[in-house]
Short mmCIF file of C-alpha atoms in Angstrom, two decimals:
data_model
loop_
_atom_site.label_atom_id
_atom_site.label_comp_id
_atom_site.label_asym_id
_atom_site.label_seq_id
_atom_site.Cartn_x
_atom_site.Cartn_y
_atom_site.Cartn_z
CA MET V 1 1.81 -4.05 25.14
CA ALA V 2 2.78 -1.97 22.39
CA ILE V 3 1.82 -0.91 18.59
CA LEU V 4 5.13 -0.96 16.57
CA GLU V 5 5.78 1.27 13.58
CA ILE V 6 5.63 -0.26 10.55
CA LEU V 7 8.18 0.21 8.18
CA LYS V 8 6.97 1.35 4.48
CA LEU V 9 8.49 1.30 1.40
CA PRO V 10 11.23 2.75 -0.02
CA ASP V 11 12.69 2.03 3.57
CA PRO V 12 16.06 -0.32 2.84
CA ARG V 13 15.68 -2.18 6.04
CA LEU V 14 12.60 -4.07 4.09
CA LYS V 15 15.09 -5.45 1.70
CA GLU V 16 17.44 -7.08 4.62
CA ILE V 17 17.38 -10.58 5.36
CA ALA V 18 16.24 -11.70 8.65
CA GLU V 19 18.63 -13.73 11.02
CA ALA V 20 17.26 -16.82 13.03
CA VAL V 21 15.96 -16.65 16.21
CA ALA V 22 17.96 -18.56 19.13
CA ASP V 23 16.54 -17.31 22.29
CA PHE V 24 13.26 -18.14 23.53
CA ASP V 25 12.78 -15.99 26.56
CA ASP V 26 10.47 -13.58 27.80
CA GLU V 27 11.83 -10.52 25.63
CA LEU V 28 10.92 -12.28 22.63
CA HIS V 29 7.41 -13.62 23.91
CA SER V 30 6.68 -9.81 24.97
CA PHE V 31 7.93 -8.74 21.29
CA ILE V 32 5.39 -11.51 19.67
CA SER V 33 2.87 -9.76 21.88
CA ASP V 34 3.68 -6.53 20.53
CA LEU V 35 3.74 -7.81 16.80
CA GLU V 36 0.41 -9.38 17.02
CA GLU V 37 -1.22 -6.27 18.44
CA THR V 38 0.18 -4.32 15.56
CA ARG V 39 -1.11 -6.57 13.18
CA GLN V 40 -4.55 -5.88 14.50
CA ASP V 41 -4.28 -2.47 14.49
CA GLY V 42 -3.89 -2.18 10.74
CA PRO V 43 -6.24 -2.82 7.95
CA ALA V 44 -7.25 -6.42 8.27
CA ALA V 45 -3.80 -7.88 8.00
CA VAL V 46 -3.57 -11.61 7.92
CA GLY V 47 -0.27 -11.91 8.50
CA ILE V 48 2.62 -9.73 9.65
CA ALA V 49 6.46 -10.49 9.67
CA ALA V 50 9.17 -9.26 12.42
CA THR V 51 11.01 -7.37 9.77
CA GLN V 52 8.22 -4.93 8.96
CA VAL V 53 8.51 -3.16 12.34
CA GLY V 54 12.34 -3.19 12.02
CA ARG V 55 13.43 -6.53 13.84
CA MET V 56 15.83 -8.52 11.77
CA GLN V 57 14.66 -11.99 13.21
CA ARG V 58 13.05 -14.80 11.39
CA ILE V 59 9.42 -14.19 13.06
CA VAL V 60 6.02 -14.21 11.41
CA ILE V 61 2.38 -14.09 12.32
CA ILE V 62 -0.55 -15.28 10.18
CA ASP V 63 -4.49 -15.93 10.74
CA CYS V 64 -6.46 -16.75 8.14
CA SER V 65 -9.19 -17.58 10.47
CA GLN V 66 -11.09 -14.01 9.59
CA THR V 67 -11.63 -14.00 5.86
CA ARG V 68 -15.10 -13.16 4.23
CA LYS V 69 -15.37 -16.26 2.89
CA PRO V 70 -14.11 -19.07 5.32
CA VAL V 71 -10.85 -20.79 3.75
CA PRO V 72 -9.03 -23.89 5.08
CA ASN V 73 -6.68 -22.22 8.18
CA HIS V 74 -4.87 -23.29 11.20
CA GLY V 75 -6.02 -20.43 13.11
CA ARG V 76 -3.56 -17.94 14.29
CA LEU V 77 0.11 -19.36 14.15
CA VAL V 78 3.20 -17.58 15.70
CA LEU V 79 6.05 -19.15 13.51
CA VAL V 80 9.72 -18.85 14.35
CA ASN V 81 12.44 -19.77 11.77
CA PRO V 82 9.81 -20.86 9.35
CA GLU V 83 11.02 -22.83 6.30
CA ILE V 84 8.95 -23.82 3.51
CA THR V 85 10.11 -27.58 2.56
CA GLU V 86 7.62 -28.37 -0.33
CA TRP V 87 5.72 -26.18 -2.92
CA ASP V 88 3.23 -27.76 -5.25
CA GLY V 89 1.02 -25.92 -7.83
CA PHE V 90 0.50 -22.40 -8.59
CA GLU V 91 -2.09 -19.76 -8.18
CA LEU V 92 -2.84 -16.16 -9.05
CA GLY V 93 -3.87 -13.90 -6.37
CA ARG V 94 -4.25 -10.31 -5.55
CA GLU V 95 -2.08 -8.96 -2.69
CA GLY V 96 -1.31 -5.85 -0.68
CA CYS V 97 0.98 -5.05 2.30
CA LEU V 98 1.01 -3.11 5.16
CA SER V 99 4.26 -1.99 4.25
CA VAL V 100 3.17 -0.90 0.64
CA PRO V 101 0.09 1.52 1.34
CA ASP V 102 -2.48 2.16 -1.40
CA TYR V 103 -1.51 -0.50 -3.68
CA THR V 104 -2.44 -4.00 -4.57
CA GLY V 105 -1.68 -6.01 -7.55
CA ASN V 106 -1.46 -9.68 -8.74
CA VAL V 107 1.27 -12.23 -7.67
CA ILE V 108 1.87 -16.28 -8.34
CA ARG V 109 2.25 -18.39 -5.20
CA ALA V 110 2.58 -22.25 -4.86
CA GLU V 111 -1.18 -23.35 -3.86
CA LYS V 112 0.01 -25.82 -1.39
CA ILE V 113 3.33 -26.10 0.70
CA LYS V 114 4.73 -27.88 3.32
CA VAL V 115 6.42 -25.51 6.29
CA LYS V 116 8.66 -26.58 9.29
CA ALA V 117 9.20 -23.83 12.08
CA LEU V 118 9.34 -23.42 15.84
CA ASP V 119 6.74 -22.21 18.03
CA GLN V 120 7.14 -19.18 20.29
CA GLN V 121 8.20 -21.95 22.94
CA GLY V 122 11.06 -22.93 20.60
CA GLN V 123 8.87 -26.10 19.90
CA ALA V 124 9.22 -27.87 16.50
CA CYS V 125 6.19 -27.70 14.59
CA GLU V 126 5.10 -28.74 10.99
CA TYR V 127 1.92 -27.57 8.67
CA GLU V 128 0.56 -28.46 5.44
CA MET V 129 -1.14 -25.37 4.36
CA GLU V 130 -3.15 -24.56 1.04
CA GLY V 131 -5.02 -21.51 -1.01
CA PHE V 132 -5.13 -18.40 0.92
CA GLU V 133 -3.24 -19.61 4.13
CA ALA V 134 -0.54 -20.85 1.89
CA ARG V 135 -0.04 -17.75 0.07
CA ALA V 136 0.00 -15.55 3.40
CA LEU V 137 2.73 -17.59 4.78
CA GLN V 138 4.81 -17.25 1.51
CA HIS V 139 4.00 -13.68 1.51
CA GLU V 140 5.47 -13.78 5.09
CA VAL V 141 8.64 -15.51 4.68
CA ASP V 142 9.27 -13.64 1.74
CA HIS V 143 9.72 -10.49 4.29
CA LEU V 144 12.51 -12.25 6.14
CA ASP V 145 14.14 -12.69 2.95
CA GLY V 146 14.09 -9.04 1.77
CA VAL V 147 11.37 -9.79 -0.74
CA LEU V 148 8.04 -7.59 -1.30
CA PHE V 149 5.08 -8.91 -3.17
CA VAL V 150 5.66 -5.58 -5.58
CA ASP V 151 8.83 -7.59 -6.52
CA ARG V 152 6.81 -10.39 -7.81
CA LEU V 153 3.93 -8.63 -9.79
CA VAL V 154 2.76 -10.00 -12.82
CA SER V 155 0.53 -8.74 -15.30
CA ARG V 156 -2.73 -10.32 -15.94
CA ARG V 157 -1.87 -10.32 -19.75
CA THR V 158 1.36 -12.24 -19.20
CA ASP V 159 0.25 -14.62 -16.76
CA LEU V 160 0.22 -17.87 -18.74
CA PHE V 161 3.52 -17.26 -19.56
CA GLN V 162 4.58 -16.86 -16.43
CA ARG V 163 2.66 -19.90 -14.57
CA LYS V 164 4.90 -21.97 -16.84
CA VAL V 165 8.26 -20.17 -16.01
CA TYR V 166 7.14 -20.66 -12.24
CA ARG V 167 6.24 -24.18 -12.39
CA LYS V 168 9.35 -25.27 -13.48
CA GLY V 169 11.37 -23.38 -11.03
CA GLY V 170 8.82 -24.66 -7.97
CA LYS V 171 9.77 -28.06 -9.10
CA GLN V 172 13.36 -27.10 -9.23
CA LYS V 173 13.06 -26.07 -5.76
CA LYS V 174 11.60 -29.23 -4.36
CA ARG V 175 14.42 -31.58 -5.79
CA SER V 176 16.92 -29.23 -3.96
CA GLY V 177 14.99 -29.35 -0.72
CA MET Q 1 -0.73 19.93 -8.56
CA ASP Q 2 -2.72 20.53 -11.82
CA TRP Q 3 -3.03 17.12 -14.15
CA GLN Q 4 -3.35 16.70 -17.77
CA MET Q 5 -4.57 13.48 -19.23
CA LEU Q 6 -2.06 12.56 -22.10
CA THR Q 7 -2.91 9.89 -24.80
CA LEU Q 8 -0.51 8.87 -27.28
CA VAL Q 9 -1.09 6.22 -29.91
CA GLY Q 10 0.76 5.12 -33.36
CA GLU Q 11 2.73 2.28 -34.93
CA ASP Q 12 4.75 0.50 -32.05
CA GLN Q 13 8.49 0.19 -31.98
CA PRO Q 14 11.17 -0.12 -29.26
CA GLY Q 15 12.05 2.97 -27.39
CA ILE Q 16 8.58 4.97 -27.71
CA VAL Q 17 8.19 5.23 -23.94
CA ALA Q 18 12.02 6.11 -23.17
CA GLN Q 19 11.98 8.86 -25.63
CA VAL Q 20 8.36 10.51 -24.53
CA THR Q 21 9.32 10.41 -20.93
CA ASP Q 22 12.50 11.95 -21.52
CA ALA Q 23 11.13 14.93 -23.35
CA LEU Q 24 8.72 15.42 -20.49
CA TYR Q 25 11.27 14.97 -17.57
CA GLN Q 26 13.93 17.45 -19.60
CA SER Q 27 11.06 20.21 -19.78
CA GLY Q 28 9.98 19.37 -15.96
CA PHE Q 29 7.08 17.90 -16.07
CA ASN Q 30 5.91 15.16 -13.51
CA LEU Q 31 4.36 11.75 -14.21
CA GLY Q 32 1.55 10.25 -12.43
CA GLU Q 33 -0.19 7.10 -13.09
CA THR Q 34 0.13 5.68 -16.13
CA SER Q 35 -1.12 2.76 -18.66
CA MET Q 36 0.51 1.19 -21.78
CA ILE Q 37 -0.53 -1.18 -23.75
CA ARG Q 38 -0.57 -2.64 -27.49
CA LEU Q 39 -3.67 -2.94 -29.18
CA GLY Q 40 -3.79 -4.34 -32.58
CA GLY Q 41 -0.26 -3.99 -32.64
CA ASN Q 42 -0.26 -0.21 -32.01
CA PHE Q 43 1.41 1.55 -29.32
CA THR Q 44 -0.99 3.18 -26.74
CA ILE Q 45 -0.23 5.07 -23.80
CA MET Q 46 -2.30 7.26 -21.28
CA MET Q 47 -0.33 9.25 -18.86
CA MET Q 48 -1.34 11.46 -15.92
CA VAL Q 49 1.07 14.35 -16.70
CA GLY Q 50 1.74 17.07 -13.76
CA ASP Q 51 2.53 20.70 -14.44
CA GLY Q 52 6.11 21.27 -14.00
CA GLU Q 53 7.91 24.02 -12.39
CA ASN Q 54 8.91 25.48 -15.51
CA GLY Q 55 5.96 26.57 -16.77
CA GLU Q 56 6.57 24.76 -20.12
CA ASN Q 57 3.66 24.23 -22.76
CA LEU Q 58 2.91 20.57 -23.02
CA THR Q 59 1.89 20.43 -26.64
CA ALA Q 60 5.25 22.59 -27.68
CA THR Q 61 7.00 19.84 -25.47
CA LEU Q 62 5.61 16.64 -27.18
CA THR Q 63 5.41 18.18 -30.93
CA PRO Q 64 8.81 17.59 -31.72
CA VAL Q 65 9.43 13.72 -30.29
CA ALA Q 66 5.65 12.91 -31.54
CA GLU Q 67 6.74 13.90 -35.00
CA LYS Q 68 10.12 11.95 -35.07
CA LEU Q 69 8.06 8.57 -33.50
CA GLY Q 70 4.99 8.76 -35.89
CA LEU Q 71 2.62 9.43 -32.90
CA GLN Q 72 -0.68 11.18 -32.76
CA PHE Q 73 -1.36 12.72 -29.01
CA HIS Q 74 -4.32 14.10 -27.55
CA ILE Q 75 -4.30 16.39 -24.06
CA ASP Q 76 -7.29 16.98 -22.00
CA PRO Q 77 -7.11 18.99 -18.32
CA ILE Q 78 -8.39 16.88 -15.87
CA ARG Q 79 -9.24 16.72 -12.21
CA GLY Q 80 -6.42 13.81 -10.97
CA VAL Q 81 -6.17 12.65 -7.49
CA LEU Q 82 -3.15 9.97 -6.70
CA HIS Q 83 -3.58 7.71 -3.81
CA GLN Q 84 -7.15 6.66 -4.32
CA HIS Q 85 -7.02 3.09 -5.62
CA ARG Q 86 -9.59 0.77 -4.72
CA VAL Q 87 -9.37 -2.63 -4.30
CA PRO Q 88 -11.45 -4.80 -6.64
CA ASN Q 89 -13.63 -7.62 -4.77
CA PHE Q 90 -14.89 -9.40 -7.90
CA GLN Q 91 -13.18 -10.77 -10.70
CA VAL Q 92 -15.27 -11.56 -14.11
CA ARG Q 93 -13.91 -13.80 -16.75
CA VAL Q 94 -15.41 -14.29 -20.39
CA ASN Q 95 -14.27 -16.34 -22.97
CA GLY Q 96 -15.76 -18.01 -25.92
CA ALA Q 97 -16.24 -17.48 -29.60
CA ASP Q 98 -16.19 -14.21 -30.69
CA ARG Q 99 -19.62 -12.57 -31.32
CA ALA Q 100 -21.19 -9.15 -31.42
CA GLY Q 101 -22.03 -7.60 -28.28
CA ILE Q 102 -20.17 -9.51 -25.80
CA VAL Q 103 -18.94 -6.35 -24.20
CA ALA Q 104 -22.13 -4.87 -23.97
CA ARG Q 105 -24.28 -7.67 -23.18
CA VAL Q 106 -21.71 -8.49 -20.02
CA THR Q 107 -20.83 -5.04 -18.90
CA GLY Q 108 -24.79 -4.38 -19.05
CA VAL Q 109 -25.43 -7.13 -16.86
CA LEU Q 110 -22.58 -5.76 -14.40
CA ALA Q 111 -23.73 -2.23 -14.31
CA SER Q 112 -27.46 -3.26 -13.36
CA CYS Q 113 -25.63 -4.81 -10.26
CA GLY Q 114 -24.15 -1.44 -9.39
CA PHE Q 115 -20.63 -3.18 -10.29
CA ASN Q 116 -18.07 -0.53 -10.95
CA ILE Q 117 -15.09 -1.68 -13.17
CA LEU Q 118 -11.93 -0.91 -12.18
CA GLU Q 119 -9.81 -2.87 -14.48
CA LEU Q 120 -10.92 -4.48 -18.00
CA GLU Q 121 -8.79 -5.99 -20.57
CA SER Q 122 -9.99 -7.82 -23.63
CA ASP Q 123 -8.51 -9.86 -26.54
CA VAL Q 124 -9.55 -11.26 -29.79
CA VAL Q 125 -7.08 -14.57 -29.70
CA GLY Q 126 -7.08 -17.91 -31.62
CA SER Q 127 -6.54 -17.79 -35.17
CA ALA Q 128 -8.41 -15.31 -37.97
CA LYS Q 129 -10.71 -18.42 -39.03
CA GLU Q 130 -11.69 -18.97 -35.31
CA PRO Q 131 -11.24 -16.21 -33.46
CA VAL Q 132 -11.70 -16.63 -29.37
CA TYR Q 133 -12.63 -13.69 -27.34
CA ILE Q 134 -11.14 -13.22 -23.80
CA MET Q 135 -12.07 -10.62 -21.45
CA THR Q 136 -11.29 -10.02 -17.83
CA ILE Q 137 -12.80 -7.64 -15.43
CA GLN Q 138 -12.13 -6.73 -12.07
CA GLY Q 139 -14.49 -4.39 -10.00
CA TYR Q 140 -15.99 -3.58 -6.89
CA THR Q 141 -19.80 -4.04 -6.04
CA GLU Q 142 -21.98 -4.38 -2.86
CA SER Q 143 -23.90 -7.52 -4.77
CA THR Q 144 -23.27 -10.75 -3.28
CA LEU Q 145 -21.91 -13.62 -5.23
CA GLU Q 146 -25.19 -15.22 -5.85
CA SER Q 147 -26.96 -12.24 -7.40
CA LEU Q 148 -23.91 -11.60 -9.69
CA GLU Q 149 -24.29 -14.99 -10.87
CA GLY Q 150 -28.08 -14.99 -11.04
CA ALA Q 151 -27.90 -11.65 -13.12
CA LEU Q 152 -25.20 -13.41 -15.43
CA ASP Q 153 -26.91 -16.72 -15.58
CA VAL Q 154 -29.26 -14.77 -18.57
CA LEU Q 155 -25.91 -14.43 -20.56
CA LYS Q 156 -25.46 -18.41 -20.38
CA ALA Q 157 -28.95 -18.51 -21.91
CA GLN Q 158 -27.20 -16.87 -24.90
CA ASP Q 159 -24.30 -19.01 -24.92
CA ILE Q 160 -21.88 -16.67 -23.46
CA ASP Q 161 -19.47 -18.31 -21.07
CA VAL Q 162 -19.39 -15.87 -18.06
CA HIS Q 163 -17.44 -16.88 -14.73
CA VAL Q 164 -17.51 -14.63 -11.72
CA SER Q 165 -15.32 -15.01 -8.85
CA PRO Q 166 -14.92 -13.27 -5.45
CA ILE Q 167 -11.16 -11.67 -4.84
CA GLU Q 168 -9.98 -12.03 -1.51
CA THR Q 169 -7.34 -9.69 -1.39
CA LEU Q 170 -4.47 -10.66 1.08
CA ILE Q 171 -2.81 -7.69 3.20
CA GLY Q 172 0.46 -9.35 5.08
#
């Protein structure tokens, strides 16, 4: 077990696209333990992605079971090669990031999503998520694609306009997915 | 670093930020946090300006560009600190027919709850005939949602439509 170093903006590795995981071996499990320990070490993070510690593989952990006000959640999830297959609705919410210290801002995310992934043994799993948990997963999957929440910031003044744009994009994604 | 708060206002036109910040940059000044918004069609900006290495005078640097763009400016020495962002835990939204005293009454109630306003924006929208007032406030207080709602109920009795909701900031 070890606490790993979190990459911080402007580290260029945070903009890289991660590779799919192929081997579900002891080394992977050991890394996932370290990743979880690293998540818990920081300031109340509900999620972490492997790319945030410089491992360019598609692994995320989310855990929305400890929020101040309880939200619908699936407990702690380790998701390997996660893929969001459906998006529905849109919601503005405030986000921060272990990789972007001292800053929070408003981001629009889908309200409900469906996600397909593998667990850490390589078994296929599928979840429907909503609200805060859906937001957390979208934030982490973005990390695997080299996207940070600061790449998605919107101002409150323009949020009505942005919402319309986002809805259109969401529907298009649904059709192609 | 010593900071000064620079406020600039004037008729809006494209290129103001570029020309003002270029003048500052060319004279060796540093920028900290800034906030620009159009208010009633006017350009307004506030900028934390840090002393540069060149020891240039800020007023002398700004005078030519401000005159060219028709801007008024004002400079105050401040005690500025970066990296001190506070995360809001409540959001308050107000909307309804425009009427006198909305801001004072809403913020008065919030202040009585120990609410520290971190961001506030208000706008008069709709039409000249039927103006609608919209205000969003984000801030921090140790008070509970229930006690904030209870305090704001007084305003609902005065026909001010005010909603408060907790902000759960996602860290990931």
